[in-house]
Tab-separated table of C-alpha atoms and ligand atoms in Angstrom:
chain	number	residue	atom	x	y	z
A	1	MET	CA	47.536	28.734	-20.502
A	2	THR	CA	49.238	25.926	-18.530
A	3	VAL	CA	52.619	26.531	-17.646
A	4	ALA	CA	55.322	23.534	-17.969
A	5	ILE	CA	57.418	23.321	-14.584
A	6	ALA	CA	60.207	20.996	-13.961
A	7	PRO	CA	59.774	18.133	-11.259
A	8	LEU	CA	61.046	18.513	-7.616
A	9	ASP	CA	64.064	17.147	-7.264
A	10	THR	CA	64.159	16.665	-3.533
A	11	GLY	CA	64.359	13.588	-1.782
A	12	ARG	CA	62.393	14.754	1.176
A	13	PRO	CA	58.714	15.068	2.016
A	14	ILE	CA	57.238	18.544	1.529
A	15	THR	CA	54.146	19.816	3.253
A	16	TRP	CA	52.295	22.823	2.333
A	17	ARG	CA	49.252	24.347	3.825
A	18	ASN	CA	46.925	25.622	1.238
A	19	PRO	CA	46.100	29.408	1.991
A	20	GLY	CA	43.371	29.462	-0.292
A	21	VAL	CA	41.250	26.716	1.603
A	22	ASP	CA	37.815	27.686	1.975
A	23	ARG	CA	36.400	26.900	5.412
A	24	SER	CA	33.293	29.125	5.717
A	25	SER	CA	31.009	28.460	2.706
A	26	ASP	CA	28.585	26.084	2.219
A	27	TYR	CA	28.881	23.396	-0.540
A	28	ASP	CA	28.281	25.203	-3.562
A	29	ALA	CA	27.325	23.099	-6.777
A	30	GLY	CA	27.506	25.978	-8.978
A	31	ARG	CA	30.971	26.459	-8.283
A	32	PHE	CA	32.036	22.983	-8.014
A	33	GLY	CA	30.095	21.263	-10.558
A	34	LEU	CA	28.657	18.238	-8.976
A	35	THR	CA	25.385	18.781	-8.113
A	36	GLU	CA	23.532	17.231	-5.149
A	37	ALA	CA	20.924	15.513	-7.509
A	38	ALA	CA	23.770	13.944	-9.635
A	39	MET	CA	25.684	12.793	-7.121
A	40	ALA	CA	22.362	11.127	-5.667
A	41	GLN	CA	21.471	9.704	-8.914
A	42	ALA	CA	25.154	7.941	-9.535
A	43	GLN	CA	25.053	6.675	-5.933
A	44	ARG	CA	21.410	4.990	-6.451
A	45	THR	CA	22.523	3.549	-9.960
A	46	ILE	CA	25.690	2.172	-8.499
A	47	ALA	CA	23.919	0.635	-5.485
A	48	ALA	CA	21.776	-1.474	-8.012
A	49	TRP	CA	24.725	-2.894	-9.812
A	50	PRO	CA	25.078	-6.827	-9.458
A	51	GLY	CA	27.901	-7.439	-7.006
A	52	TYR	CA	27.845	-3.991	-5.328
A	53	GLN	CA	28.940	-4.214	-1.859
A	54	VAL	CA	30.302	-1.651	0.854
A	55	THR	CA	33.718	-2.056	0.978
A	56	PRO	CA	35.090	-2.467	4.429
A	57	LEU	CA	36.295	0.388	7.041
A	58	HIS	CA	38.885	-1.280	9.427
A	59	ARG	CA	40.245	0.268	12.406
A	60	LEU	CA	43.886	0.154	13.226
A	61	ASP	CA	43.860	0.860	16.933
A	62	ARG	CA	47.210	-0.243	17.806
A	63	LEU	CA	49.105	1.518	15.172
A	64	ALA	CA	46.975	4.490	16.201
A	65	LYS	CA	48.170	4.442	19.671
A	66	ARG	CA	51.898	3.561	18.513
A	67	LEU	CA	51.613	6.753	16.043
A	68	GLY	CA	50.153	8.973	19.103
A	69	LEU	CA	46.547	9.323	17.421
A	70	ASN	CA	43.188	8.741	19.057
A	71	SER	CA	42.073	6.782	16.076
A	72	LEU	CA	42.987	5.483	12.755
A	73	LEU	CA	40.439	4.280	10.060
A	74	VAL	CA	41.148	2.551	6.847
A	75	LYS	CA	38.841	2.334	3.879
A	76	ALA	CA	40.204	-0.501	1.724
A	77	GLU	CA	39.200	-0.383	-1.845
A	78	THR	CA	41.392	-3.653	-2.159
A	79	ASP	CA	38.391	-5.587	-3.584
A	80	ARG	CA	36.093	-3.243	-5.031
A	81	LEU	CA	33.579	-4.898	-7.430
A	82	GLY	CA	36.590	-7.648	-7.951
A	83	LEU	CA	38.746	-4.970	-9.663
A	84	ASP	CA	41.091	-3.930	-6.837
A	85	SER	CA	40.486	-0.063	-6.419
A	86	PHE	CA	37.847	2.515	-6.171
A	87	LYS	CA	38.317	3.360	-9.761
A	88	ALA	CA	35.698	0.652	-10.526
A	89	LEU	CA	32.983	3.420	-9.214
A	90	GLY	CA	34.281	6.019	-11.656
A	91	ALA	CA	34.778	4.770	-14.886
A	92	PRO	CA	31.969	2.244	-15.191
A	93	TYR	CA	29.643	4.834	-14.302
A	94	ALA	CA	30.780	6.947	-17.051
A	95	VAL	CA	30.988	4.080	-19.474
A	96	GLU	CA	27.220	3.187	-18.624
A	97	GLN	CA	26.052	6.622	-18.964
A	98	VAL	CA	27.860	7.261	-22.533
A	99	VAL	CA	26.549	3.641	-23.790
A	100	LEU	CA	23.210	4.177	-22.520
A	101	GLY	CA	23.085	7.541	-24.892
A	102	GLU	CA	24.450	5.904	-27.598
A	103	ALA	CA	22.291	3.147	-27.502
A	104	SER	CA	19.341	5.322	-27.418
A	105	ARG	CA	20.611	7.219	-30.661
A	106	GLY	CA	20.517	3.406	-32.308
A	107	ARG	CA	24.286	2.372	-31.534
A	108	ARG	CA	25.201	-1.073	-30.981
A	109	MET	CA	25.638	-2.339	-27.678
A	110	THR	CA	25.731	-6.040	-27.564
A	111	PRO	CA	26.831	-8.181	-30.563
A	112	GLY	CA	23.841	-9.421	-32.662
A	113	ILE	CA	21.307	-7.285	-30.959
A	114	SER	CA	19.598	-5.288	-33.466
A	115	VAL	CA	18.382	-2.001	-31.901
A	116	THR	CA	15.599	0.047	-33.270
A	117	ALA	CA	16.420	2.915	-35.525
A	118	PRO	CA	15.700	6.433	-34.024
A	119	HIS	CA	12.571	6.922	-36.072
A	120	GLY	CA	11.356	3.284	-36.080
A	121	GLY	CA	12.341	2.993	-39.483
A	122	ALA	CA	13.923	-0.029	-40.980
A	123	ARG	CA	17.890	-0.552	-40.958
A	124	ASP	CA	19.856	-1.388	-44.155
A	125	ALA	CA	22.810	-2.348	-42.365
A	126	ALA	CA	23.632	-3.257	-38.531
A	127	PRO	CA	24.405	-0.234	-36.558
A	128	PRO	CA	28.072	0.627	-35.939
A	129	ARG	CA	29.383	-0.743	-32.719
A	130	ILE	CA	30.239	1.482	-29.613
A	131	THR	CA	33.862	1.713	-28.887
A	132	VAL	CA	34.938	3.305	-25.357
A	133	THR	CA	38.653	4.297	-25.088
A	134	CYS	CA	40.861	6.060	-22.845
A	135	ALA	CA	44.593	6.316	-21.347
A	136	THR	CA	45.691	4.965	-18.156
A	137	ASP	CA	47.888	4.181	-15.703
A	138	GLY	CA	46.594	0.870	-14.910
A	139	ASN	CA	43.375	1.146	-12.681
A	140	HIS	CA	41.184	3.597	-14.612
A	141	GLY	CA	41.768	1.611	-17.890
A	142	ARG	CA	40.893	-1.654	-16.185
A	143	ALA	CA	37.761	-0.280	-15.072
A	144	VAL	CA	36.838	1.077	-18.516
A	145	ALA	CA	37.706	-2.191	-19.841
A	146	TRP	CA	35.672	-4.314	-17.577
A	147	ALA	CA	32.420	-1.908	-17.888
A	148	ALA	CA	33.062	-2.513	-21.969
A	149	GLN	CA	32.967	-5.924	-21.446
A	150	ARG	CA	29.946	-5.929	-19.186
A	151	LEU	CA	27.799	-3.609	-21.401
A	152	GLY	CA	28.904	-5.503	-24.652
A	153	VAL	CA	30.800	-2.699	-26.184
A	154	ASP	CA	34.534	-2.590	-27.258
A	155	ALA	CA	37.300	-0.860	-25.375
A	156	VAL	CA	40.901	0.278	-26.860
A	157	ILE	CA	42.804	1.120	-24.129
A	158	TYR	CA	46.397	3.367	-24.122
A	159	VAL	CA	49.152	2.718	-21.706
A	160	PRO	CA	52.294	4.811	-21.236
A	161	ARG	CA	55.849	3.257	-20.993
A	162	MET	CA	55.944	3.337	-17.430
A	163	VAL	CA	53.067	1.079	-16.645
A	164	SER	CA	54.105	-2.756	-15.676
A	165	LYS	CA	53.136	-5.891	-17.578
A	166	ALA	CA	51.035	-7.199	-14.917
A	167	ARG	CA	48.807	-4.080	-15.103
A	168	ILE	CA	48.736	-4.394	-18.775
A	169	THR	CA	47.797	-8.090	-18.382
A	170	ALA	CA	44.856	-7.282	-16.039
A	171	ILE	CA	43.145	-4.609	-18.769
A	172	ALA	CA	43.711	-7.446	-21.608
A	173	ARG	CA	42.041	-9.791	-19.663
A	174	HIS	CA	38.736	-7.812	-20.117
A	175	GLY	CA	38.885	-8.331	-23.448
A	176	ALA	CA	40.203	-4.854	-24.449
A	177	GLN	CA	42.488	-3.738	-27.223
A	178	ILE	CA	45.581	-2.144	-25.602
A	179	VAL	CA	47.667	0.284	-27.354
A	180	GLU	CA	51.094	0.649	-25.905
A	181	VAL	CA	52.595	4.430	-26.063
A	182	ASP	CA	56.227	5.397	-25.878
A	183	GLY	CA	55.272	8.424	-23.545
A	184	ASN	CA	54.192	9.256	-20.339
A	185	TYR	CA	50.564	9.540	-19.081
A	186	ASP	CA	50.117	12.824	-21.052
A	187	GLU	CA	51.202	11.745	-23.830
A	188	ALA	CA	49.126	8.747	-24.035
A	189	VAL	CA	45.726	10.918	-23.064
A	190	ALA	CA	46.874	12.668	-26.702
A	191	CYS	CA	46.940	9.648	-28.941
A	192	ALA	CA	43.736	8.146	-26.999
A	193	GLN	CA	42.211	11.313	-27.826
A	194	THR	CA	43.628	11.660	-31.852
A	195	ASP	CA	42.652	8.132	-32.474
A	196	ALA	CA	39.139	8.629	-30.862
A	197	ASP	CA	38.648	11.755	-33.185
A	198	ARG	CA	39.750	9.248	-36.260
A	199	PHE	CA	37.709	6.029	-35.431
A	200	GLY	CA	34.440	7.515	-33.781
A	201	ARG	CA	35.421	6.281	-30.581
A	202	HIS	CA	34.360	7.516	-26.912
A	203	VAL	CA	36.895	8.868	-24.853
A	204	VAL	CA	35.895	7.772	-21.287
A	205	SER	CA	38.806	9.787	-19.229
A	206	ASP	CA	38.783	10.741	-15.480
A	207	PHE	CA	40.890	13.678	-16.816
A	208	GLY	CA	39.019	16.660	-17.998
A	209	TYR	CA	40.239	19.912	-19.951
A	210	ALA	CA	38.355	22.508	-21.394
A	211	GLY	CA	35.672	21.301	-23.711
A	212	TYR	CA	35.785	17.765	-22.279
A	213	GLU	CA	34.639	18.024	-18.689
A	214	ASP	CA	31.152	15.947	-18.749
A	215	VAL	CA	32.581	12.531	-18.735
A	216	PRO	CA	34.892	13.001	-16.118
A	217	ARG	CA	32.530	14.708	-14.115
A	218	LEU	CA	30.560	11.231	-14.117
A	219	CYS	CA	33.518	9.479	-13.164
A	220	MET	CA	33.742	11.948	-10.169
A	221	LEU	CA	30.110	11.126	-9.613
A	222	GLY	CA	30.796	7.535	-9.287
A	223	TYR	CA	33.570	8.334	-6.659
A	224	THR	CA	31.343	10.309	-4.400
A	225	MET	CA	29.860	6.729	-3.664
A	226	LEU	CA	32.687	6.513	-1.221
A	227	VAL	CA	31.434	9.044	0.752
A	228	ARG	CA	27.755	7.648	0.962
A	229	GLU	CA	29.513	4.338	2.090
A	230	LEU	CA	31.333	6.360	4.856
A	231	VAL	CA	28.526	8.208	6.163
A	232	GLY	CA	26.788	4.915	7.246
A	233	GLN	CA	30.072	3.386	8.351
A	234	LEU	CA	31.507	6.103	10.626
A	235	ASP	CA	30.580	6.416	14.051
A	236	PRO	CA	28.687	9.952	14.436
A	237	ALA	CA	30.334	10.475	17.764
A	238	GLU	CA	33.816	10.012	16.548
A	239	PRO	CA	33.829	11.490	13.187
A	240	PRO	CA	37.482	12.028	11.179
A	241	THR	CA	39.252	14.672	11.894
A	242	HIS	CA	41.920	14.343	9.168
A	243	ILE	CA	41.544	12.325	6.065
A	244	VAL	CA	44.348	11.685	3.411
A	245	ILE	CA	43.661	11.235	-0.002
A	246	GLN	CA	45.740	10.193	-2.918
A	247	GLY	CA	46.085	12.647	-5.804
A	248	GLY	CA	46.863	11.596	-8.925
A	249	CYS	CA	44.762	13.958	-11.671
A	250	GLY	CA	42.729	15.210	-8.910
A	251	ALA	CA	39.620	13.735	-9.554
A	252	PHE	CA	39.313	11.235	-6.589
A	253	ALA	CA	40.271	13.968	-4.191
A	254	ALA	CA	37.892	16.287	-5.677
A	255	ALA	CA	34.924	13.858	-5.327
A	256	VAL	CA	35.889	13.080	-1.971
A	257	ILE	CA	36.118	16.564	-0.980
A	258	ALA	CA	32.582	17.377	-2.594
A	259	GLY	CA	31.158	14.429	-0.651
A	260	LEU	CA	32.294	15.810	2.637
A	261	TRP	CA	31.512	19.552	2.070
A	262	ARG	CA	28.291	18.466	1.393
A	263	GLU	CA	27.710	16.407	4.219
A	264	TRP	CA	29.482	18.203	6.919
A	265	GLY	CA	29.841	21.715	5.417
A	266	ALA	CA	32.695	23.926	6.823
A	267	SER	CA	33.096	21.599	9.790
A	268	ARG	CA	34.535	18.749	7.529
A	269	PRO	CA	37.417	17.100	8.247
A	270	SER	CA	40.649	18.487	7.223
A	271	VAL	CA	41.676	17.140	3.885
A	272	ILE	CA	45.535	15.941	2.815
A	273	VAL	CA	46.503	15.209	-0.291
A	274	LEU	CA	49.345	13.331	-1.081
A	275	GLU	CA	51.402	13.135	-4.377
A	276	PRO	CA	54.766	11.824	-5.470
A	277	ILE	CA	57.780	13.805	-5.871
A	278	ALA	CA	57.841	12.993	-9.359
A	279	ALA	CA	54.254	14.166	-10.195
A	280	ALA	CA	53.110	16.939	-8.032
A	281	GLY	CA	50.669	18.497	-10.390
A	282	LEU	CA	48.087	19.291	-7.726
A	283	TYR	CA	50.437	21.111	-5.397
A	284	GLU	CA	52.224	23.161	-8.154
A	285	SER	CA	48.856	24.081	-9.259
A	286	ALA	CA	47.390	25.219	-6.033
A	287	ARG	CA	50.922	27.112	-5.016
A	288	ALA	CA	50.693	29.107	-8.680
A	289	GLY	CA	46.869	29.691	-8.074
A	290	ARG	CA	46.010	28.074	-11.712
A	291	PRO	CA	46.715	24.527	-13.408
A	292	VAL	CA	50.388	24.050	-14.123
A	293	PHE	CA	52.065	21.051	-15.662
A	294	VAL	CA	54.695	18.981	-14.570
A	295	SER	CA	57.165	17.686	-17.005
A	296	GLY	CA	59.410	14.826	-17.138
A	297	ASP	CA	58.259	11.160	-17.170
A	298	HIS	CA	56.439	11.150	-14.071
A	299	ASP	CA	58.453	8.028	-12.976
A	300	THR	CA	57.000	6.600	-9.279
A	301	VAL	CA	56.231	3.558	-7.535
A	302	MET	CA	52.892	5.116	-7.057
A	303	GLY	CA	51.878	4.594	-10.491
A	304	GLY	CA	48.334	5.623	-10.222
A	305	LEU	CA	49.396	9.062	-9.363
A	306	ALA	CA	51.754	9.390	-12.110
A	307	CYS	CA	50.051	12.767	-13.736
A	308	GLY	CA	51.481	16.060	-13.902
A	309	THR	CA	48.457	18.196	-13.838
A	310	VAL	CA	44.958	18.587	-12.447
A	311	SER	CA	41.607	17.454	-14.178
A	312	MET	CA	39.870	20.585	-15.082
A	313	PRO	CA	36.348	19.462	-13.321
A	314	ALA	CA	38.639	18.746	-10.326
A	315	TRP	CA	40.479	22.227	-10.338
A	316	PRO	CA	37.772	24.152	-8.003
A	317	LEU	CA	37.700	21.473	-5.572
A	318	ILE	CA	41.328	20.994	-5.015
A	319	ARG	CA	41.723	24.617	-5.249
A	320	ASP	CA	39.280	25.304	-2.344
A	321	GLY	CA	39.102	22.018	-0.788
A	322	VAL	CA	42.623	20.948	0.061
A	323	ASP	CA	43.782	21.995	3.713
A	324	LEU	CA	47.244	20.485	3.142
A	325	PHE	CA	49.557	19.044	0.612
A	326	VAL	CA	52.223	16.373	0.998
A	327	VAL	CA	54.768	15.669	-1.508
A	328	LEU	CA	56.095	12.121	-0.953
A	329	PRO	CA	59.140	10.277	-1.996
A	330	ASP	CA	58.592	6.540	-3.183
A	331	ARG	CA	60.362	5.107	-0.126
A	332	TYR	CA	57.353	6.173	2.473
A	333	ALA	CA	54.783	4.290	0.147
A	334	LEU	CA	56.818	1.291	0.209
A	335	GLU	CA	57.550	1.449	3.996
A	336	ALA	CA	53.644	2.235	4.487
A	337	MET	CA	53.178	-1.162	2.524
A	338	ARG	CA	54.941	-3.220	4.640
A	339	VAL	CA	53.456	-1.513	7.816
A	340	TYR	CA	50.072	-2.706	6.214
A	341	ALA	CA	51.246	-6.321	5.682
A	342	SER	CA	52.991	-6.858	9.008
A	343	PRO	CA	50.342	-5.311	11.670
A	344	ILE	CA	50.936	-5.046	15.267
A	345	GLU	CA	49.052	-7.941	17.205
A	346	GLY	CA	45.272	-7.280	17.176
A	347	ASP	CA	44.941	-5.088	14.104
A	348	PRO	CA	43.976	-6.488	10.669
A	349	ALA	CA	46.549	-6.875	7.728
A	350	ILE	CA	46.075	-5.133	4.685
A	351	VAL	CA	47.241	-5.844	1.196
A	352	ALA	CA	47.613	-2.553	-0.273
A	353	GLY	CA	49.865	-1.727	-3.565
A	354	GLU	CA	52.278	1.161	-3.623
A	355	THR	CA	49.633	3.662	-4.391
A	356	GLY	CA	47.056	2.077	-2.157
A	357	ALA	CA	49.355	2.422	0.701
A	358	SER	CA	50.771	6.044	-0.015
A	359	GLY	CA	48.100	7.604	2.100
A	360	LEU	CA	49.781	5.682	5.360
A	361	GLY	CA	53.303	6.671	3.933
A	362	ALA	CA	52.039	10.462	4.005
A	363	LEU	CA	50.790	10.106	7.456
A	364	LEU	CA	53.864	8.682	8.661
A	365	ALA	CA	55.962	11.256	7.047
A	366	LEU	CA	53.669	14.127	8.468
A	367	LEU	CA	54.421	12.484	12.007
A	368	GLU	CA	58.249	12.055	11.463
A	369	ASN	CA	58.623	15.392	13.069
A	370	ARG	CA	57.126	18.119	15.266
A	371	GLU	CA	57.040	21.044	12.690
A	372	THR	CA	54.825	18.772	10.148
A	373	ARG	CA	52.885	17.344	13.064
A	374	LEU	CA	51.870	20.826	14.040
A	375	ALA	CA	51.477	21.795	10.174
A	376	ALA	CA	48.818	19.114	9.897
A	377	ASN	CA	47.605	19.457	13.527
A	378	LEU	CA	47.975	15.737	14.194
A	379	ASP	CA	48.023	14.805	18.021
A	380	GLU	CA	46.709	12.715	20.355
A	381	HIS	CA	42.837	13.826	19.891
A	382	SER	CA	43.254	13.149	15.855
A	383	HIS	CA	40.821	10.658	14.059
A	384	VAL	CA	42.196	9.976	10.835
A	385	LEU	CA	41.031	8.169	8.032
A	386	LEU	CA	43.250	6.870	5.051
A	387	PHE	CA	41.965	5.115	1.958
A	388	VAL	CA	43.760	2.326	0.423
A	389	CYS	CA	42.609	2.874	-2.699
A	390	GLU	CA	44.154	-0.116	-4.709
A	391	GLY	CA	44.973	-3.454	-3.334
A	392	ALA	CA	48.356	-5.240	-4.942
A	393	THR	CA	47.526	-4.634	-9.083
A	394	ASP	CA	51.256	-5.731	-9.616
A	395	PRO	CA	51.706	-8.748	-7.290
A	396	ALA	CA	55.449	-9.348	-8.219
A	397	ALA	CA	56.141	-5.658	-7.358
A	398	TYR	CA	54.229	-6.156	-4.214
A	399	ARG	CA	56.246	-9.444	-3.378
A	400	ARG	CA	59.529	-7.471	-4.022
A	401	HIS	CA	58.429	-4.602	-1.773
A	402	VAL	CA	56.991	-6.446	0.896
A	403	GLY	CA	58.947	-9.863	0.735
A	404	SER	CA	55.791	-12.218	0.461
A	405	SER	CA	53.135	-12.420	-1.926
A	406	PRO	CA	49.710	-10.803	-1.328
A	407	ASP	CA	48.296	-14.409	-1.067
A	408	GLN	CA	50.557	-15.172	2.018
A	409	ILE	CA	49.542	-11.865	3.405
A	410	LEU	CA	45.847	-12.465	3.234
A	411	ARG	CA	46.423	-16.399	4.627
A	412	LEU	CA	48.345	-14.714	7.636
A	413	SER	CA	45.554	-12.189	8.258
A	414	LYS	CA	42.899	-14.936	8.003
A	415	GLY	CA	44.813	-16.757	10.843
B	1	LIG	C1	44.824	3.320	-7.194
B	1	LIG	C2	44.719	4.878	-7.334
B	1	LIG	N1	44.650	5.621	-6.573
B	1	LIG	C3	44.176	7.205	-6.560
B	1	LIG	C4	44.652	7.549	-7.951
B	1	LIG	C5	44.445	9.008	-8.102
B	1	LIG	O1	43.305	9.209	-8.496
B	1	LIG	P1	43.012	10.743	-9.268
B	1	LIG	O2	43.881	10.412	-10.455
B	1	LIG	O3	41.614	10.614	-9.802
B	1	LIG	O4	43.589	11.642	-8.681
B	1	LIG	C6	44.604	6.676	-9.220
B	1	LIG	C7	44.589	7.241	-10.469
B	1	LIG	O5	44.620	6.204	-11.369
B	1	LIG	C8	44.383	5.285	-8.565
B	1	LIG	O6	44.780	4.243	-9.700
């Protein structure tokens, strides 16, 4: 049973070392549900998509020096397939697999194209259209809508109360029908599911629960592409010692952990997962030793992380693979957006949204005092890798927080 607990009300970051982290076993596909063959298949499929490109890995040498680290690398997902976040890897892979499965059963992918009936018999009427659906804080729904448009199927996307108009518009731009839910993310998930049952839609969620794990696992398989890219980009002589990953429902972190574990085994980098104070469902679940649910409206500027509990297929990897949890007040994410936008001379400028910048926010929080520095084992020998997992997905909010528009920062960075 999932237990509901109240959100944290501290204004200070919390760091917690996971006593359950497993640093002695090999990667175990049976325990974690993502097989090596399935990861490889997802990676091959994505690499063949039109427009697919490896996203950049930036070096911030000046900032590393100022922070007292050996090196600082940033994998920037700000222009992933034109969608501004790594989410373009997960949901579109899942949508593609769902649509291919349905099309092979005779359902309609593209308007006007008739599909051969399953047994080769004649059809009386056009086959029903495929509709995919999900709840979203922005990026996942945008990726579902994008994939549906690309494959010629319909999309209905449910957005909770806290999602900004700019993010809703970005989803609607891909032709999706939007349903605004007067509730939090978890309530939007419930609405999407109820309507899907009623209207025969396919839920393509990155959030899994008992009985609904296959599709979220497909999203996670798509995210493992990040690790395949990193393996090709990293200097083998200087592997990262620490990786900081943003945690919402945990699918992103779990997929990266799976890829790292498979690649580097027990000597994989130390994994630090950060969450907002208002929605620290992964941290609370790890502490409780089982999935728990954080109540409240999950109000945070880190909109992509506003999720109160852990996705079921992600849970074993979060439980066994996260070394350190950081629970972060919003102000650190905002500070990190500004640091990325105004780099030290010689470092590149990076346009990072609130969630995108929060990895650096967590690093800044950890480096703030000796105790947390020690807890994270961060020192002058550390090679830290961060993900800027989204760009400026809400340009007006970006301008408010940074003082310049995303375009101004990009122009400055091009010099
Ligand atoms: C930009 C961004 N980063 C990180 C996350 C967190 O990913 P997950 O929910 O898989 O933990 C999200 C989720 O929406 C997101 O949009």
